[in-house]
Every structure is written in C-alpha cells, then in structure tokens.
Amino acid sequence: MKAKTKRYWLFKSEPSGFSIEDLKACPNKTEPWDGVRNYQARNFLRDDIQVGDGVLFYHSRIPEPAVVGACIVTKSGYPDTTAFDPKAKHYDPKSDSSAPRWFLVDVKLKKIFKRVVTLNEIKESAGLETMVVAQKGSRLSIQPVTEAEWKIIHDLAGDAIK
DNA sequence: GCCAACGTTGGC
DNA sequence: GCCAACGTTGGC
C-alpha cells in the first residue's frame, strides 16, 4: 500500500478575530476554517489540502506576527456555507449552494508552541528565507510550506518532531 | 493608524 | 481584454 504524501501549510489569522486560543476552546479543538475569499487560497483548500496534512497557525496584524502552533487537517475541502448567509461577515451573494464558490477544511489543534516563531526570526533563519510568508507583500492567507520549513519551524519553537 | 502591495471589479 | 479605480491585507 502506497502512503499518501503528507503536505504542509501555513494558515494566517488575526488573533482579534480567531486566535489559536479560540481554536483550543472549540469542541474537540476542531473548527472549520471559514471566511477565505481569495481564489488562490480557495484552490488550495478545495483541491490540494488533505486529511492528515500539517498546518502552521500564524497570527497576523499584531506587533510581532508569528507562527504560534501546529494543527492537523481533519476534513478536506467542502463548501463554505457562511458565504450563503447574508448576515455572515464574509457573505458572498455570488456563491450559492448549487454552485459554491468558496471552500474550507476542518483543522484540529495539535499544539500551542511554548515559544512562538516570529516573522523576524523566520526572515533571519537559514533555510526559511524563502518561505512564502517571509516574502515582501505576501498576503496569501493559505500558503504551502515545505517539509524542511516545517521541521525548522518546529526546531525553533523548541518542539522536536516525533 | 498609515500606507504599500496586491486582488478584484467594471467601464470601455 | 485592458487597466483605472477601488477595497483589503498586513507589516510597520
């Protein structure tokens, strides 16, 4: 039996909206990652992200943006129904249940890092300079991460990978 | 809170 | 299909 290749990702969130502590407080520490309204990010969510993939949880729009923990994907791409709800923050009248435009995955918290890895550190660390999040003007909220980058981030966080 | 970078929209 | 105008993101 051929094992599926595990992939790695980085998900951005503003902690004022949804933080890693909020995820920890969710039932089973699991929550649908809703509200993504960017086509490139949507394509990753719909087509590429699989159950078991690793996710780095990143806090943006704070004085020291940083990777703050790790999650695992527990459900792969399915329609983001918050787009159908006129009262929802990310309502999109152009998306409906017959032709959903936006997708999401479920993520489950694995660990909150005792030591966060800041954006500055990422930019200065050998092997991480090419991370998407370190690039100038990088706004993509769902980003691919290489296995090497995943490992280095965990090393910097003081969390050895089992 | 500013504003550069970037994505999307819509007139033509 | 071009591209100016507009809206949003996110580091600083």
mmCIF file with all atom_site columns, C-alpha atoms (C1' of nucleotides) in Angstrom:
data_model
loop_
_atom_site.group_PDB
_atom_site.id
_atom_site.type_symbol
_atom_site.label_atom_id
_atom_site.label_alt_id
_atom_site.label_comp_id
_atom_site.label_asym_id
_atom_site.label_entity_id
_atom_site.label_seq_id
_atom_site.pdbx_PDB_ins_code
_atom_site.Cartn_x
_atom_site.Cartn_y
_atom_site.Cartn_z
_atom_site.occupancy
_atom_site.B_iso_or_equiv
_atom_site.pdbx_formal_charge
_atom_site.auth_seq_id
_atom_site.auth_comp_id
_atom_site.auth_asym_id
_atom_site.auth_atom_id
_atom_site.pdbx_PDB_model_num
ATOM 1   C CA    . MET A 1 1   ? 0.000   0.000  0.000   1.00 0.00 ? 1   MET A CA    1
ATOM 2   C CA    . LYS A 1 2   ? 1.306   3.359  -1.006  1.00 0.00 ? 2   LYS A CA    1
ATOM 3   C CA    . ALA A 1 3   ? 1.179   6.004  1.675   1.00 0.00 ? 3   ALA A CA    1
ATOM 4   C CA    . LYS A 1 4   ? -0.310  9.364  0.734   1.00 0.00 ? 4   LYS A CA    1
ATOM 5   C CA    . THR A 1 5   ? 2.211   12.143 0.737   1.00 0.00 ? 5   THR A CA    1
ATOM 6   C CA    . LYS A 1 6   ? 1.707   14.410 3.696   1.00 0.00 ? 6   LYS A CA    1
ATOM 7   C CA    . ARG A 1 7   ? 1.824   18.081 2.878   1.00 0.00 ? 7   ARG A CA    1
ATOM 8   C CA    . TYR A 1 8   ? 2.318   21.150 4.992   1.00 0.00 ? 8   TYR A CA    1
ATOM 9   C CA    . TRP A 1 9   ? 0.622   24.533 5.044   1.00 0.00 ? 9   TRP A CA    1
ATOM 10  C CA    . LEU A 1 10  ? 0.554   27.849 6.843   1.00 0.00 ? 10  LEU A CA    1
ATOM 11  C CA    . PHE A 1 11  ? -2.812  29.414 7.736   1.00 0.00 ? 11  PHE A CA    1
ATOM 12  C CA    . LYS A 1 12  ? -2.967  33.079 8.709   1.00 0.00 ? 12  LYS A CA    1
ATOM 13  C CA    . SER A 1 13  ? -5.440  34.506 11.163  1.00 0.00 ? 13  SER A CA    1
ATOM 14  C CA    . GLU A 1 14  ? -5.845  37.770 13.004  1.00 0.00 ? 14  GLU A CA    1
ATOM 15  C CA    . PRO A 1 15  ? -5.999  36.815 16.687  1.00 0.00 ? 15  PRO A CA    1
ATOM 16  C CA    . SER A 1 16  ? -8.536  39.595 17.279  1.00 0.00 ? 16  SER A CA    1
ATOM 17  C CA    . GLY A 1 17  ? -10.861 37.600 15.022  1.00 0.00 ? 17  GLY A CA    1
ATOM 18  C CA    . PHE A 1 18  ? -9.845  33.996 15.614  1.00 0.00 ? 18  PHE A CA    1
ATOM 19  C CA    . SER A 1 19  ? -6.784  33.051 17.651  1.00 0.00 ? 19  SER A CA    1
ATOM 20  C CA    . ILE A 1 20  ? -5.149  29.732 18.437  1.00 0.00 ? 20  ILE A CA    1
ATOM 21  C CA    . GLU A 1 21  ? -6.621  30.010 21.939  1.00 0.00 ? 21  GLU A CA    1
ATOM 22  C CA    . ASP A 1 22  ? -10.051 30.249 20.312  1.00 0.00 ? 22  ASP A CA    1
ATOM 23  C CA    . LEU A 1 23  ? -9.314  27.032 18.429  1.00 0.00 ? 23  LEU A CA    1
ATOM 24  C CA    . LYS A 1 24  ? -8.268  25.377 21.673  1.00 0.00 ? 24  LYS A CA    1
ATOM 25  C CA    . ALA A 1 25  ? -11.646 26.331 23.164  1.00 0.00 ? 25  ALA A CA    1
ATOM 26  C CA    . CYS A 1 26  ? -13.590 24.769 20.266  1.00 0.00 ? 26  CYS A CA    1
ATOM 27  C CA    . PRO A 1 27  ? -15.297 21.383 20.744  1.00 0.00 ? 27  PRO A CA    1
ATOM 28  C CA    . ASN A 1 28  ? -12.686 18.669 20.171  1.00 0.00 ? 28  ASN A CA    1
ATOM 29  C CA    . LYS A 1 29  ? -10.280 21.574 19.438  1.00 0.00 ? 29  LYS A CA    1
ATOM 30  C CA    . THR A 1 30  ? -11.603 21.367 15.893  1.00 0.00 ? 30  THR A CA    1
ATOM 31  C CA    . GLU A 1 31  ? -13.139 24.075 13.728  1.00 0.00 ? 31  GLU A CA    1
ATOM 32  C CA    . PRO A 1 32  ? -13.961 24.765 10.058  1.00 0.00 ? 32  PRO A CA    1
ATOM 33  C CA    . TRP A 1 33  ? -11.520 27.344 8.655   1.00 0.00 ? 33  TRP A CA    1
ATOM 34  C CA    . ASP A 1 34  ? -14.162 29.596 7.123   1.00 0.00 ? 34  ASP A CA    1
ATOM 35  C CA    . GLY A 1 35  ? -14.053 33.029 5.565   1.00 0.00 ? 35  GLY A CA    1
ATOM 36  C CA    . VAL A 1 36  ? -11.294 32.597 2.956   1.00 0.00 ? 36  VAL A CA    1
ATOM 37  C CA    . ARG A 1 37  ? -12.295 34.736 -0.032  1.00 0.00 ? 37  ARG A CA    1
ATOM 38  C CA    . ASN A 1 38  ? -9.256  34.575 -2.275  1.00 0.00 ? 38  ASN A CA    1
ATOM 39  C CA    . TYR A 1 39  ? -9.128  32.318 -5.304  1.00 0.00 ? 39  TYR A CA    1
ATOM 40  C CA    . GLN A 1 40  ? -5.561  31.091 -4.930  1.00 0.00 ? 40  GLN A CA    1
ATOM 41  C CA    . ALA A 1 41  ? -6.190  30.187 -1.295  1.00 0.00 ? 41  ALA A CA    1
ATOM 42  C CA    . ARG A 1 42  ? -9.551  28.668 -2.260  1.00 0.00 ? 42  ARG A CA    1
ATOM 43  C CA    . ASN A 1 43  ? -7.869  26.379 -4.780  1.00 0.00 ? 43  ASN A CA    1
ATOM 44  C CA    . PHE A 1 44  ? -5.515  25.040 -2.106  1.00 0.00 ? 44  PHE A CA    1
ATOM 45  C CA    . LEU A 1 45  ? -8.465  24.413 0.221   1.00 0.00 ? 45  LEU A CA    1
ATOM 46  C CA    . ARG A 1 46  ? -10.597 22.772 -2.478  1.00 0.00 ? 46  ARG A CA    1
ATOM 47  C CA    . ASP A 1 47  ? -8.000  20.789 -4.404  1.00 0.00 ? 47  ASP A CA    1
ATOM 48  C CA    . ASP A 1 48  ? -4.792  20.219 -2.510  1.00 0.00 ? 48  ASP A CA    1
ATOM 49  C CA    . ILE A 1 49  ? -5.194  20.066 1.253   1.00 0.00 ? 49  ILE A CA    1
ATOM 50  C CA    . GLN A 1 50  ? -5.793  16.525 2.520   1.00 0.00 ? 50  GLN A CA    1
ATOM 51  C CA    . VAL A 1 51  ? -6.749  14.902 5.798   1.00 0.00 ? 51  VAL A CA    1
ATOM 52  C CA    . GLY A 1 52  ? -3.605  14.463 7.877   1.00 0.00 ? 52  GLY A CA    1
ATOM 53  C CA    . ASP A 1 53  ? -1.757  17.438 6.394   1.00 0.00 ? 53  ASP A CA    1
ATOM 54  C CA    . GLY A 1 54  ? 0.130   19.651 8.851   1.00 0.00 ? 54  GLY A CA    1
ATOM 55  C CA    . VAL A 1 55  ? -0.871  23.280 9.378   1.00 0.00 ? 55  VAL A CA    1
ATOM 56  C CA    . LEU A 1 56  ? 1.161   26.051 10.974  1.00 0.00 ? 56  LEU A CA    1
ATOM 57  C CA    . PHE A 1 57  ? -1.124  28.525 12.760  1.00 0.00 ? 57  PHE A CA    1
ATOM 58  C CA    . TYR A 1 58  ? 0.084   32.088 12.146  1.00 0.00 ? 58  TYR A CA    1
ATOM 59  C CA    . HIS A 1 59  ? -1.044  35.225 13.954  1.00 0.00 ? 59  HIS A CA    1
ATOM 60  C CA    . SER A 1 60  ? -1.058  38.309 11.725  1.00 0.00 ? 60  SER A CA    1
ATOM 61  C CA    . ARG A 1 61  ? -1.732  42.001 12.297  1.00 0.00 ? 61  ARG A CA    1
ATOM 62  C CA    . ILE A 1 62  ? -0.163  42.149 15.724  1.00 0.00 ? 62  ILE A CA    1
ATOM 63  C CA    . PRO A 1 63  ? 3.057   43.894 16.840  1.00 0.00 ? 63  PRO A CA    1
ATOM 64  C CA    . GLU A 1 64  ? 5.068   40.664 16.406  1.00 0.00 ? 64  GLU A CA    1
ATOM 65  C CA    . PRO A 1 65  ? 3.430   38.425 13.818  1.00 0.00 ? 65  PRO A CA    1
ATOM 66  C CA    . ALA A 1 66  ? 4.402   34.808 14.475  1.00 0.00 ? 66  ALA A CA    1
ATOM 67  C CA    . VAL A 1 67  ? 3.765   31.109 13.990  1.00 0.00 ? 67  VAL A CA    1
ATOM 68  C CA    . VAL A 1 68  ? 2.108   30.149 17.267  1.00 0.00 ? 68  VAL A CA    1
ATOM 69  C CA    . GLY A 1 69  ? 1.281   26.476 16.944  1.00 0.00 ? 69  GLY A CA    1
ATOM 70  C CA    . ALA A 1 70  ? 0.544   23.441 14.826  1.00 0.00 ? 70  ALA A CA    1
ATOM 71  C CA    . CYS A 1 71  ? -2.693  21.805 13.669  1.00 0.00 ? 71  CYS A CA    1
ATOM 72  C CA    . ILE A 1 72  ? -3.763  18.831 11.616  1.00 0.00 ? 72  ILE A CA    1
ATOM 73  C CA    . VAL A 1 73  ? -6.365  18.711 8.863   1.00 0.00 ? 73  VAL A CA    1
ATOM 74  C CA    . THR A 1 74  ? -9.304  16.502 9.884   1.00 0.00 ? 74  THR A CA    1
ATOM 75  C CA    . LYS A 1 75  ? -11.629 17.111 6.930   1.00 0.00 ? 75  LYS A CA    1
ATOM 76  C CA    . SER A 1 76  ? -10.679 18.053 3.375   1.00 0.00 ? 76  SER A CA    1
ATOM 77  C CA    . GLY A 1 77  ? -12.280 20.644 1.112   1.00 0.00 ? 77  GLY A CA    1
ATOM 78  C CA    . TYR A 1 78  ? -16.029 21.208 1.250   1.00 0.00 ? 78  TYR A CA    1
ATOM 79  C CA    . PRO A 1 79  ? -18.229 24.271 0.577   1.00 0.00 ? 79  PRO A CA    1
ATOM 80  C CA    . ASP A 1 80  ? -18.013 27.235 2.946   1.00 0.00 ? 80  ASP A CA    1
ATOM 81  C CA    . THR A 1 81  ? -21.684 27.746 3.771   1.00 0.00 ? 81  THR A CA    1
ATOM 82  C CA    . THR A 1 82  ? -21.009 31.029 5.574   1.00 0.00 ? 82  THR A CA    1
ATOM 83  C CA    . ALA A 1 83  ? -20.797 32.539 2.066   1.00 0.00 ? 83  ALA A CA    1
ATOM 84  C CA    . PHE A 1 84  ? -24.539 31.824 1.639   1.00 0.00 ? 84  PHE A CA    1
ATOM 85  C CA    . ASP A 1 85  ? -25.576 33.665 4.802   1.00 0.00 ? 85  ASP A CA    1
ATOM 86  C CA    . PRO A 1 86  ? -26.429 37.362 4.268   1.00 0.00 ? 86  PRO A CA    1
ATOM 87  C CA    . LYS A 1 87  ? -25.738 38.010 7.928   1.00 0.00 ? 87  LYS A CA    1
ATOM 88  C CA    . ALA A 1 88  ? -22.296 36.404 7.873   1.00 0.00 ? 88  ALA A CA    1
ATOM 89  C CA    . LYS A 1 89  ? -19.222 38.577 7.851   1.00 0.00 ? 89  LYS A CA    1
ATOM 90  C CA    . HIS A 1 90  ? -17.913 37.012 4.639   1.00 0.00 ? 90  HIS A CA    1
ATOM 91  C CA    . TYR A 1 91  ? -21.256 36.718 2.836   1.00 0.00 ? 91  TYR A CA    1
ATOM 92  C CA    . ASP A 1 92  ? -20.870 36.460 -0.943  1.00 0.00 ? 92  ASP A CA    1
ATOM 93  C CA    . PRO A 1 93  ? -24.102 36.820 -2.948  1.00 0.00 ? 93  PRO A CA    1
ATOM 94  C CA    . LYS A 1 94  ? -22.358 35.282 -5.964  1.00 0.00 ? 94  LYS A CA    1
ATOM 95  C CA    . SER A 1 95  ? -21.920 31.989 -4.170  1.00 0.00 ? 95  SER A CA    1
ATOM 96  C CA    . ASP A 1 96  ? -24.858 29.649 -3.536  1.00 0.00 ? 96  ASP A CA    1
ATOM 97  C CA    . SER A 1 97  ? -25.351 26.009 -2.663  1.00 0.00 ? 97  SER A CA    1
ATOM 98  C CA    . SER A 1 98  ? -25.901 24.958 -6.282  1.00 0.00 ? 98  SER A CA    1
ATOM 99  C CA    . ALA A 1 99  ? -22.521 26.372 -7.286  1.00 0.00 ? 99  ALA A CA    1
ATOM 100 C CA    . PRO A 1 100 ? -20.400 27.036 -4.210  1.00 0.00 ? 100 PRO A CA    1
ATOM 101 C CA    . ARG A 1 101 ? -17.585 29.433 -4.874  1.00 0.00 ? 101 ARG A CA    1
ATOM 102 C CA    . TRP A 1 102 ? -15.728 29.174 -1.575  1.00 0.00 ? 102 TRP A CA    1
ATOM 103 C CA    . PHE A 1 103 ? -14.348 26.163 0.255   1.00 0.00 ? 103 PHE A CA    1
ATOM 104 C CA    . LEU A 1 104 ? -12.835 25.315 3.601   1.00 0.00 ? 104 LEU A CA    1
ATOM 105 C CA    . VAL A 1 105 ? -11.231 22.479 5.556   1.00 0.00 ? 105 VAL A CA    1
ATOM 106 C CA    . ASP A 1 106 ? -11.505 21.469 9.210   1.00 0.00 ? 106 ASP A CA    1
ATOM 107 C CA    . VAL A 1 107 ? -8.422  21.842 11.395  1.00 0.00 ? 107 VAL A CA    1
ATOM 108 C CA    . LYS A 1 108 ? -7.705  20.351 14.804  1.00 0.00 ? 108 LYS A CA    1
ATOM 109 C CA    . LEU A 1 109 ? -5.243  21.895 17.228  1.00 0.00 ? 109 LEU A CA    1
ATOM 110 C CA    . LYS A 1 110 ? -2.185  19.739 17.875  1.00 0.00 ? 110 LYS A CA    1
ATOM 111 C CA    . LYS A 1 111 ? -0.093  22.059 19.979  1.00 0.00 ? 111 LYS A CA    1
ATOM 112 C CA    . ILE A 1 112 ? 0.383   25.633 21.016  1.00 0.00 ? 112 ILE A CA    1
ATOM 113 C CA    . PHE A 1 113 ? 4.097   26.394 20.886  1.00 0.00 ? 113 PHE A CA    1
ATOM 114 C CA    . LYS A 1 114 ? 5.654   27.342 24.211  1.00 0.00 ? 114 LYS A CA    1
ATOM 115 C CA    . ARG A 1 115 ? 7.953   29.548 22.208  1.00 0.00 ? 115 ARG A CA    1
ATOM 116 C CA    . VAL A 1 116 ? 6.457   31.286 19.173  1.00 0.00 ? 116 VAL A CA    1
ATOM 117 C CA    . VAL A 1 117 ? 8.467   31.750 15.982  1.00 0.00 ? 117 VAL A CA    1
ATOM 118 C CA    . THR A 1 118 ? 8.245   35.384 14.906  1.00 0.00 ? 118 THR A CA    1
ATOM 119 C CA    . LEU A 1 119 ? 8.228   36.670 11.364  1.00 0.00 ? 119 LEU A CA    1
ATOM 120 C CA    . ASN A 1 120 ? 11.549  38.403 12.067  1.00 0.00 ? 120 ASN A CA    1
ATOM 121 C CA    . GLU A 1 121 ? 13.070  35.110 13.125  1.00 0.00 ? 121 GLU A CA    1
ATOM 122 C CA    . ILE A 1 122 ? 11.769  33.413 10.005  1.00 0.00 ? 122 ILE A CA    1
ATOM 123 C CA    . LYS A 1 123 ? 13.390  36.072 7.832   1.00 0.00 ? 123 LYS A CA    1
ATOM 124 C CA    . GLU A 1 124 ? 16.702  35.639 9.623   1.00 0.00 ? 124 GLU A CA    1
ATOM 125 C CA    . SER A 1 125 ? 16.792  31.853 9.876   1.00 0.00 ? 125 SER A CA    1
ATOM 126 C CA    . ALA A 1 126 ? 18.836  29.775 7.455   1.00 0.00 ? 126 ALA A CA    1
ATOM 127 C CA    . GLY A 1 127 ? 16.502  27.689 5.367   1.00 0.00 ? 127 GLY A CA    1
ATOM 128 C CA    . LEU A 1 128 ? 13.435  29.836 5.993   1.00 0.00 ? 128 LEU A CA    1
ATOM 129 C CA    . GLU A 1 129 ? 14.287  32.935 3.940   1.00 0.00 ? 129 GLU A CA    1
ATOM 130 C CA    . THR A 1 130 ? 12.328  31.533 1.014   1.00 0.00 ? 130 THR A CA    1
ATOM 131 C CA    . MET A 1 131 ? 9.159   30.820 2.973   1.00 0.00 ? 131 MET A CA    1
ATOM 132 C CA    . VAL A 1 132 ? 6.162   32.438 1.311   1.00 0.00 ? 132 VAL A CA    1
ATOM 133 C CA    . VAL A 1 133 ? 5.231   34.299 4.485   1.00 0.00 ? 133 VAL A CA    1
ATOM 134 C CA    . ALA A 1 134 ? 8.685   35.932 4.570   1.00 0.00 ? 134 ALA A CA    1
ATOM 135 C CA    . GLN A 1 135 ? 8.316   37.452 1.111   1.00 0.00 ? 135 GLN A CA    1
ATOM 136 C CA    . LYS A 1 136 ? 7.546   41.147 0.815   1.00 0.00 ? 136 LYS A CA    1
ATOM 137 C CA    . GLY A 1 137 ? 3.905   41.858 0.089   1.00 0.00 ? 137 GLY A CA    1
ATOM 138 C CA    . SER A 1 138 ? 2.887   38.266 0.701   1.00 0.00 ? 138 SER A CA    1
ATOM 139 C CA    . ARG A 1 139 ? -0.827  38.432 1.509   1.00 0.00 ? 139 ARG A CA    1
ATOM 140 C CA    . LEU A 1 140 ? -1.893  34.898 0.721   1.00 0.00 ? 140 LEU A CA    1
ATOM 141 C CA    . SER A 1 141 ? -3.707  33.552 3.768   1.00 0.00 ? 141 SER A CA    1
ATOM 142 C CA    . ILE A 1 142 ? -3.256  29.855 2.894   1.00 0.00 ? 142 ILE A CA    1
ATOM 143 C CA    . GLN A 1 143 ? 0.307   29.040 1.913   1.00 0.00 ? 143 GLN A CA    1
ATOM 144 C CA    . PRO A 1 144 ? 2.230   25.861 1.082   1.00 0.00 ? 144 PRO A CA    1
ATOM 145 C CA    . VAL A 1 145 ? 5.123   25.023 3.401   1.00 0.00 ? 145 VAL A CA    1
ATOM 146 C CA    . THR A 1 146 ? 7.916   22.567 2.605   1.00 0.00 ? 146 THR A CA    1
ATOM 147 C CA    . GLU A 1 147 ? 8.786   19.646 4.864   1.00 0.00 ? 147 GLU A CA    1
ATOM 148 C CA    . ALA A 1 148 ? 12.170  21.252 5.569   1.00 0.00 ? 148 ALA A CA    1
ATOM 149 C CA    . GLU A 1 149 ? 10.500  24.532 6.568   1.00 0.00 ? 149 GLU A CA    1
ATOM 150 C CA    . TRP A 1 150 ? 8.046   22.631 8.785   1.00 0.00 ? 150 TRP A CA    1
ATOM 151 C CA    . LYS A 1 151 ? 10.926  20.960 10.600  1.00 0.00 ? 151 LYS A CA    1
ATOM 152 C CA    . ILE A 1 152 ? 12.968  24.119 11.068  1.00 0.00 ? 152 ILE A CA    1
ATOM 153 C CA    . ILE A 1 153 ? 9.943   25.968 12.476  1.00 0.00 ? 153 ILE A CA    1
ATOM 154 C CA    . HIS A 1 154 ? 9.416   23.161 14.997  1.00 0.00 ? 154 HIS A CA    1
ATOM 155 C CA    . ASP A 1 155 ? 13.103  23.232 15.940  1.00 0.00 ? 155 ASP A CA    1
ATOM 156 C CA    . LEU A 1 156 ? 12.923  26.991 16.542  1.00 0.00 ? 156 LEU A CA    1
ATOM 157 C CA    . ALA A 1 157 ? 9.790   26.520 18.632  1.00 0.00 ? 157 ALA A CA    1
ATOM 158 C CA    . GLY A 1 158 ? 11.675  24.003 20.759  1.00 0.00 ? 158 GLY A CA    1
ATOM 159 C CA    . ASP A 1 159 ? 9.283   21.252 19.747  1.00 0.00 ? 159 ASP A CA    1
ATOM 160 C CA    . ALA A 1 160 ? 11.075  18.262 18.325  1.00 0.00 ? 160 ALA A CA    1
ATOM 161 C CA    . ILE A 1 161 ? 9.021   16.332 15.803  1.00 0.00 ? 161 ILE A CA    1
ATOM 162 C CA    . LYS A 1 162 ? 8.148   12.877 16.988  1.00 0.00 ? 162 LYS A CA    1
ATOM 163 C "C1'" . DG  B 2 1   ? -3.383  54.243 12.129  1.00 0.00 ? 1   DG  B "C1'" 1
ATOM 164 C "C1'" . DC  B 2 2   ? -0.621  54.579 7.895   1.00 0.00 ? 2   DC  B "C1'" 1
ATOM 165 C "C1'" . DC  B 2 3   ? 0.096   53.052 3.503   1.00 0.00 ? 3   DC  B "C1'" 1
ATOM 166 C "C1'" . DA  B 2 4   ? 2.441   49.818 0.083   1.00 0.00 ? 4   DA  B "C1'" 1
ATOM 167 C "C1'" . DA  B 2 5   ? 1.291   45.779 -2.092  1.00 0.00 ? 5   DA  B "C1'" 1
ATOM 168 C "C1'" . DC  B 2 6   ? -1.913  43.235 -4.097  1.00 0.00 ? 6   DC  B "C1'" 1
ATOM 169 C "C1'" . DG  B 2 7   ? -6.504  41.239 -5.806  1.00 0.00 ? 7   DG  B "C1'" 1
ATOM 170 C "C1'" . DT  B 2 8   ? -10.912 42.216 -7.836  1.00 0.00 ? 8   DT  B "C1'" 1
ATOM 171 C "C1'" . DT  B 2 9   ? -14.283 44.818 -10.362 1.00 0.00 ? 9   DT  B "C1'" 1
ATOM 172 C "C1'" . DG  B 2 10  ? -16.290 47.017 -14.077 1.00 0.00 ? 10  DG  B "C1'" 1
ATOM 173 C "C1'" . DG  B 2 11  ? -16.331 50.608 -17.835 1.00 0.00 ? 11  DG  B "C1'" 1
ATOM 174 C "C1'" . DC  B 2 12  ? -14.896 50.869 -22.207 1.00 0.00 ? 12  DC  B "C1'" 1
ATOM 175 C "C1'" . DG  C 2 1   ? -9.120  42.006 -22.776 1.00 0.00 ? 1   DG  C "C1'" 1
ATOM 176 C "C1'" . DC  C 2 2   ? -7.107  46.260 -20.931 1.00 0.00 ? 2   DC  C "C1'" 1
ATOM 177 C "C1'" . DC  C 2 3   ? -6.443  48.915 -16.999 1.00 0.00 ? 3   DC  C "C1'" 1
ATOM 178 C "C1'" . DA  C 2 4   ? -8.009  52.585 -13.653 1.00 0.00 ? 4   DA  C "C1'" 1
ATOM 179 C "C1'" . DA  C 2 5   ? -10.458 52.641 -9.565  1.00 0.00 ? 5   DA  C "C1'" 1
ATOM 180 C "C1'" . DC  C 2 6   ? -11.465 50.601 -5.584  1.00 0.00 ? 6   DC  C "C1'" 1
ATOM 181 C "C1'" . DG  C 2 7   ? -11.198 47.572 -1.466  1.00 0.00 ? 7   DG  C "C1'" 1
ATOM 182 C "C1'" . DT  C 2 8   ? -8.464  44.722 1.543   1.00 0.00 ? 8   DT  C "C1'" 1
ATOM 183 C "C1'" . DT  C 2 9   ? -4.448  42.812 3.768   1.00 0.00 ? 9   DT  C "C1'" 1
ATOM 184 C "C1'" . DG  C 2 10  ? -0.954  43.064 6.927   1.00 0.00 ? 10  DG  C "C1'" 1
ATOM 185 C "C1'" . DG  C 2 11  ? 3.817   44.777 8.308   1.00 0.00 ? 11  DG  C "C1'" 1
ATOM 186 C "C1'" . DC  C 2 12  ? 5.383   48.537 10.464  1.00 0.00 ? 12  DC  C "C1'" 1
#
